[in-house]
Amino acid sequence: MKINLATNLGKIKLKNPILVASGTFGYAKEFEKLIDLKKLGGIVTKTITLKPRLGNPPPRIVETPSGMLNAIGLQNPGADVFVRERMPFLRTLKIPIIVSVMGHSVEEFVEVVKFLEPVAGVDGFEMNLSCPNVSYQNSASTPKASAPACPAGRDSSLTSSARMFAHDAGMIEEVVSAVRKETKKTLIAKLSPDVSDIAQMALSSERGGADAVSLINTFMAMVIDIKTRRPVLGNKTGGLSGPCVRPIAVRMVWAVRKKVSIPIMGIGGIMGAKDALEFLIAGASAIQVGTANFINPQTSLDIVYGLRNFMQQERISDIKEIVGSVKE
Ligand SMILES: Cc1cc2nc3c(=O)[nH]c(=O)nc-3n(C[C@H](O)[C@H](O)[C@H](O)COP(=O)(O)O)c2cc1C
């Protein structure tokens, strides 16, 4: 039986719906000898900011039951070096490259996307919204909210009381629509699970003009060393990821599917084909593999293989028949 795994995300055509998640796959070259990169559905790069960032003090990673906590602090070489030193390799892969971007204000988000828009080989942008909006904090007309320190995939260099974009539906719509005006490429909003109603945040992304939403980023969390009574991570808090978050992520994809009509990329603790299928059935059009890359870099391709097998067995010829097929 002929199996069709192809799907679309905005203007991006994916040959299969399995991508690797931001921050867990570097800029792909690091994995060149471990996996046949060309077979991936696509790559989401580590988050890029306009200027280089050093990241958080160590320790940056700690293992937890069925997961891990990290506070890397968005270490990255900045947009200019990324384009000159990382894009040439990524371009050779001839698979969709989605650049994860972040800014500390609407203007900074706009700037980094404007800079990357003309770059050959960049197929789309995933906006990492888990960062504080500094201009919001400084604005006299808006209240100062106290946001916790920022874990994985989140900006933790600013221990200010600035509110995160991802935590405010109004700010999401504002920043997504500002960036939308600057790019014709596929625009994806990546959402934080640390909100009471993630579907509302997805709706704001759609209203702002996003072509798709990615969910979830990590959960803010903490591990304490009982001997020293100090937090283990240098940043005190970190982002929780891995299999422990999966059922929550599946529930969130399911809830978002009911609210928005743009495609969803499901992320959170996907370790194999069965997990990926749960997300697809819940309503994700594509999925991203994150923490699993640290355990087995081949996970994504194992999932592609497993999906095909499942579809053969179930006599399903097109992956789209699976997406959102949950029975209630
Ligand atoms: C070490 C590490 C670094 C991460 N860095 C980023 C990042 O730079 N940008 C981002 O949007 N998400 C980042 N994330 C979040 C992942 O992309 C993903 O959303 C999250 O880990 C949940 O998926 P998982 O359970 O499969 O890892 C990071 C996660 C980990 C574990």
Coordinates of C-alpha atoms and ligand atoms in Angstrom, one line a residue:
M1 CA 0.0 0.0 0.0
K2 CA 1.3 3.5 -0.8
I3 CA 1.6 5.6 2.3
N4 CA 1.5 9.4 2.2
L5 CA 3.2 11.1 5.2
A6 CA 3.4 14.5 3.5
T7 CA 1.7 17.5 5.1
N8 CA 1.8 21.3 4.9
L9 CA 2.7 24.0 7.5
G10 CA 1.8 27.3 5.9
K11 CA 4.0 27.5 2.8
I12 CA 6.3 24.7 4.0
K13 CA 5.8 21.3 2.5
L14 CA 6.9 18.5 4.8
K15 CA 7.7 15.1 3.3
N16 CA 6.9 13.7 6.7
P17 CA 5.5 15.3 9.9
I18 CA 8.5 14.6 12.2
L19 CA 10.7 17.6 13.0
V20 CA 13.4 18.1 15.7
A21 CA 12.6 20.6 18.5
S22 CA 14.4 23.9 19.1
G23 CA 17.4 23.7 21.5
T24 CA 17.6 19.9 21.5
F25 CA 19.4 19.5 18.1
G26 CA 21.8 22.4 18.0
Y27 CA 22.2 23.6 14.4
A28 CA 22.0 20.0 13.1
K29 CA 25.7 19.7 12.2
E30 CA 26.3 18.4 15.7
F31 CA 24.1 15.4 14.7
E32 CA 25.5 14.9 11.2
K33 CA 27.4 11.7 12.0
L34 CA 24.6 10.2 14.2
I35 CA 21.5 10.4 11.9
D36 CA 20.7 10.8 8.2
L37 CA 19.5 14.4 8.5
K38 CA 18.0 14.5 5.0
K39 CA 15.3 12.1 6.1
L40 CA 13.9 14.4 8.7
G41 CA 10.6 16.2 8.1
G42 CA 12.4 19.4 9.1
I43 CA 14.6 21.1 11.6
V44 CA 13.8 23.8 14.1
T45 CA 17.0 25.5 15.0
K46 CA 18.1 26.5 18.5
T47 CA 16.6 29.9 19.3
I48 CA 18.4 32.8 17.7
T49 CA 18.5 36.4 19.1
L50 CA 19.7 39.5 17.3
K51 CA 22.8 39.7 19.5
P52 CA 24.9 36.8 20.8
R53 CA 24.0 35.4 24.3
L54 CA 26.2 33.6 26.7
G55 CA 23.4 31.7 28.5
N56 CA 23.0 30.9 32.2
P57 CA 25.6 29.9 34.9
P58 CA 26.1 26.1 35.4
P59 CA 24.8 23.7 36.3
R60 CA 22.4 24.0 33.5
I61 CA 20.8 20.5 33.4
V62 CA 19.5 18.0 36.0
E63 CA 17.7 14.8 35.5
T64 CA 14.3 14.3 37.0
P65 CA 11.9 11.3 37.2
S66 CA 10.9 10.7 33.6
G67 CA 12.4 13.9 32.4
M68 CA 14.9 16.6 32.7
L69 CA 15.2 20.2 33.9
N70 CA 17.3 22.7 32.0
A71 CA 18.2 26.3 32.1
I72 CA 20.5 26.9 29.2
G73 CA 19.5 30.5 29.0
L74 CA 19.2 30.7 25.2
Q75 CA 22.9 30.6 24.6
N76 CA 23.4 31.4 20.9
P77 CA 25.9 33.2 18.6
G78 CA 23.5 35.9 17.4
A79 CA 21.7 36.3 14.1
D80 CA 24.8 37.5 12.1
V81 CA 27.1 34.6 13.0
F82 CA 24.2 32.2 12.6
V83 CA 23.7 33.3 9.0
R84 CA 27.4 33.2 8.2
E85 CA 28.5 30.1 10.0
R86 CA 25.5 27.9 10.5
M87 CA 23.2 28.5 7.6
P88 CA 25.6 27.2 4.9
F89 CA 25.5 23.7 6.3
L90 CA 21.7 23.8 7.0
R91 CA 21.1 24.9 3.4
T92 CA 22.9 21.8 2.1
L93 CA 20.4 19.5 3.7
K94 CA 17.5 20.6 1.4
I95 CA 14.9 19.9 4.0
P96 CA 12.7 22.6 5.6
I97 CA 14.6 24.8 8.0
I98 CA 12.6 26.7 10.6
V99 CA 14.6 29.3 12.5
S100 CA 13.5 29.7 16.1
V101 CA 13.7 33.4 17.0
M102 CA 13.3 35.5 20.1
G103 CA 13.4 39.2 21.2
H104 CA 12.9 41.1 24.4
S105 CA 10.4 43.5 22.9
V106 CA 8.1 43.6 19.8
E107 CA 10.7 45.7 18.1
E108 CA 13.5 43.2 18.8
F109 CA 11.3 40.3 17.5
V110 CA 10.7 42.4 14.3
E111 CA 14.4 43.2 13.9
V112 CA 15.6 39.6 14.1
V113 CA 12.9 38.4 11.6
K114 CA 13.7 41.3 9.3
F115 CA 17.4 40.4 9.3
L116 CA 16.7 36.7 8.6
E117 CA 13.8 37.1 6.1
P118 CA 16.0 37.5 3.0
V119 CA 18.4 34.7 4.0
A120 CA 18.3 31.8 1.5
G121 CA 17.4 28.5 3.0
V122 CA 15.3 29.9 5.8
D123 CA 11.8 28.4 5.2
G124 CA 10.0 29.8 8.2
F125 CA 10.2 31.2 11.7
E126 CA 9.1 29.7 15.0
M127 CA 8.6 32.6 17.5
N128 CA 9.9 31.5 21.0
L129 CA 7.4 33.5 23.0
S130 CA 8.8 32.3 26.4
C131 CA 10.7 35.5 27.1
P132 CA 10.0 38.7 29.0
N133 CA 8.7 41.7 27.2
V134 CA 10.9 44.4 28.6
S135 CA 9.1 47.2 27.0
Y136 CA 5.9 46.1 28.6
Q137 CA 7.6 46.3 32.0
N138 CA 8.8 49.8 31.3
S139 CA 5.5 51.0 29.9
A140 CA 3.8 53.5 32.3
S141 CA 0.4 52.5 31.2
T142 CA 0.7 48.8 31.9
P143 CA 0.9 47.0 35.3
K144 CA 4.1 45.4 36.3
A145 CA 3.6 41.7 36.7
S146 CA 6.0 39.5 38.6
A147 CA 7.2 36.7 36.4
P148 CA 9.3 33.9 37.7
A149 CA 12.8 33.3 36.5
C150 CA 12.9 31.7 33.1
P151 CA 13.8 28.1 32.4
A152 CA 14.6 26.1 29.3
G153 CA 14.0 27.6 26.0
R154 CA 13.2 30.7 27.9
D155 CA 15.1 33.8 28.5
S156 CA 16.6 33.6 32.0
S157 CA 19.2 36.4 31.8
L158 CA 16.6 39.0 32.9
T159 CA 15.6 38.5 36.4
S160 CA 13.2 41.5 36.0
S161 CA 9.5 41.5 36.7
A162 CA 8.8 41.8 32.9
R163 CA 5.9 39.7 31.8
M164 CA 6.5 36.9 29.3
F165 CA 4.9 37.3 25.9
A166 CA 3.6 33.7 26.1
H167 CA 1.7 34.5 29.3
D168 CA -0.5 37.3 27.9
A169 CA -3.0 36.8 25.1
G170 CA -2.9 40.5 24.1
M171 CA 0.9 40.6 23.9
I172 CA 0.9 37.4 21.8
E173 CA -1.4 38.9 19.3
E174 CA 0.5 42.2 19.2
V175 CA 3.9 40.6 18.6
V176 CA 2.7 38.0 16.1
S177 CA 0.9 40.5 14.0
A178 CA 4.0 42.9 14.1
V179 CA 6.2 40.0 12.9
R180 CA 3.6 38.9 10.3
K181 CA 4.0 42.2 8.5
E182 CA 7.7 41.5 8.0
T183 CA 7.6 38.0 6.7
K184 CA 6.1 36.1 3.8
K185 CA 7.6 32.9 5.1
T186 CA 5.8 30.4 7.3
L187 CA 5.3 31.9 10.8
I188 CA 4.8 29.7 13.8
A189 CA 4.0 30.8 17.4
K190 CA 5.5 28.6 20.1
L191 CA 3.4 28.5 23.2
S192 CA 4.2 28.1 26.9
P193 CA 2.2 25.5 29.0
D194 CA 2.5 27.7 32.1
V195 CA -0.9 29.4 31.4
S196 CA -4.4 28.7 32.6
D197 CA -5.9 28.5 29.1
I198 CA -3.5 27.6 26.3
A199 CA -6.3 27.5 23.7
Q200 CA -6.8 31.2 24.3
M201 CA -3.1 31.8 23.5
A202 CA -3.4 29.8 20.4
L203 CA -6.4 31.8 19.3
S204 CA -4.4 35.0 19.8
S205 CA -1.6 33.6 17.7
E206 CA -4.1 32.8 14.9
R207 CA -5.6 36.3 15.1
G208 CA -2.1 37.8 14.9
G209 CA -1.6 35.9 11.6
A210 CA 0.4 32.9 12.6
D211 CA 0.4 30.0 10.1
A212 CA 0.7 27.5 12.8
V213 CA 1.2 27.0 16.6
S214 CA 3.8 24.9 18.3
L215 CA 3.1 23.5 21.8
I216 CA 4.4 22.9 24.3
N217 CA 7.6 24.6 25.5
T218 CA 8.9 23.4 28.9
F219 CA 7.2 23.8 32.3
M220 CA 8.8 26.1 34.8
A221 CA 10.1 23.8 37.6
M222 CA 12.8 23.5 40.3
V223 CA 15.0 20.8 41.9
I224 CA 16.5 21.3 45.4
D225 CA 19.6 19.7 46.8
I226 CA 18.5 18.7 50.3
K227 CA 22.1 18.7 51.7
T228 CA 22.9 22.2 50.6
R229 CA 19.3 23.3 50.6
R230 CA 20.1 25.2 47.4
P231 CA 18.4 24.9 44.0
V232 CA 20.5 22.5 41.8
L233 CA 20.4 24.7 38.7
G234 CA 22.6 27.8 38.5
N235 CA 19.5 29.7 37.4
K236 CA 17.5 28.3 40.4
T237 CA 14.6 27.3 38.1
G238 CA 14.6 25.5 34.8
G239 CA 12.3 24.0 32.2
L240 CA 10.8 20.6 32.7
S241 CA 10.7 18.3 29.6
G242 CA 10.5 14.7 28.7
P243 CA 7.9 11.9 29.1
C244 CA 6.6 13.3 32.3
V245 CA 5.0 16.2 30.5
R246 CA 3.5 14.2 27.6
P247 CA 0.0 13.6 28.8
I248 CA -0.4 17.3 29.7
A249 CA 0.9 18.3 26.2
V250 CA -1.5 15.9 24.5
R251 CA -4.4 17.4 26.5
M252 CA -3.3 20.9 25.4
V253 CA -3.0 19.9 21.7
W254 CA -6.5 18.4 22.0
A255 CA -7.9 21.6 23.6
V256 CA -6.2 23.9 21.1
R257 CA -7.5 21.8 18.2
K258 CA -11.0 22.7 19.3
K259 CA -10.3 26.4 19.2
V260 CA -8.2 27.2 16.2
S261 CA -8.1 26.1 12.5
I262 CA -4.4 26.6 11.8
P263 CA -2.1 23.6 12.0
I264 CA -0.6 22.5 15.4
M265 CA 2.9 21.1 15.9
G266 CA 2.7 18.9 19.0
I267 CA 5.7 18.7 21.3
G268 CA 6.4 17.2 24.7
G269 CA 8.0 14.0 25.8
I270 CA 7.7 12.2 22.4
M271 CA 10.0 9.2 22.6
G272 CA 8.6 6.9 19.9
A273 CA 5.9 6.4 17.2
K274 CA 3.2 5.5 19.7
D275 CA 3.7 8.9 21.4
A276 CA 3.7 10.7 18.1
L277 CA 0.5 9.1 17.1
E278 CA -1.2 10.2 20.3
F279 CA -0.4 13.8 19.4
L280 CA -1.5 13.4 15.8
I281 CA -4.8 11.8 16.9
A282 CA -5.3 14.6 19.4
G283 CA -5.1 17.1 16.5
A284 CA -1.4 17.9 15.7
S285 CA -0.5 18.0 12.0
A286 CA 3.1 17.5 12.8
I287 CA 5.3 16.8 15.8
Q288 CA 8.7 17.8 17.2
V289 CA 11.1 15.5 19.0
G290 CA 13.0 17.2 21.9
T291 CA 14.5 15.5 25.0
A292 CA 14.6 12.1 23.2
N293 CA 17.4 13.4 21.0
F294 CA 19.7 13.3 24.0
I295 CA 18.9 9.7 24.6
N296 CA 18.7 8.4 21.1
P297 CA 19.5 10.8 18.2
Q298 CA 17.8 8.3 15.8
T299 CA 14.4 8.7 17.6
S300 CA 12.9 10.9 14.9
L301 CA 13.7 8.5 12.1
D302 CA 12.5 5.6 14.2
I303 CA 9.2 7.4 14.5
V304 CA 8.9 7.9 10.7
Y305 CA 9.4 4.2 10.3
G306 CA 6.9 3.4 13.1
L307 CA 4.3 5.6 11.6
R308 CA 4.5 3.8 8.3
N309 CA 4.2 0.5 10.0
F310 CA 1.2 1.6 12.0
M311 CA -0.5 2.9 8.8
Q312 CA 0.2 -0.3 6.9
Q313 CA -1.3 -2.4 9.7
E314 CA -4.3 -0.1 10.1
R315 CA -4.8 0.2 6.3
I316 CA -4.5 4.0 6.4
S317 CA -2.9 5.5 3.2
D318 CA -2.7 9.2 4.2
I319 CA -1.4 10.7 7.5
K320 CA -4.1 13.4 7.3
E321 CA -6.7 10.7 8.1
I322 CA -5.1 10.3 11.5
V323 CA -4.8 14.0 12.4
G324 CA -7.6 15.0 14.8
S325 CA -9.2 11.6 14.6
V326 CA -9.7 11.2 18.4
K327 CA -13.1 9.8 19.3
E328 CA -15.0 11.4 22.1
Ligands
LIG1 C1 18.1 21.4 26.7 C2 16.9 22.0 26.1 C3 17.1 23.3 25.4 C4 15.9 23.9 24.9 N1 16.1 25.1 24.2 C5 15.0 25.6 23.6 C6 15.2 26.8 22.8 O1 16.3 27.3 22.6 N2 14.1 27.3 22.2 C7 12.8 26.8 22.4 O2 11.9 27.3 21.8 N3 12.7 25.6 23.1 C8 13.7 25.1 23.7 N4 13.6 23.9 24.4 C9 12.2 23.3 24.6 C10 12.0 22.2 23.5 O3 12.1 22.7 22.2 C11 10.6 21.5 23.7 O4 9.6 22.5 23.5 C12 10.4 21.0 25.1 O5 11.6 20.4 25.6 C13 9.3 19.9 25.2 O6 9.6 18.8 24.4 P1 10.4 17.4 24.9 O7 9.7 17.0 26.1 O8 10.3 16.5 23.7 O9 11.8 17.9 25.1 C14 14.7 23.3 25.0 C15 14.5 22.1 25.7 C16 15.6 21.4 26.2 C17 15.5 20.1 26.9

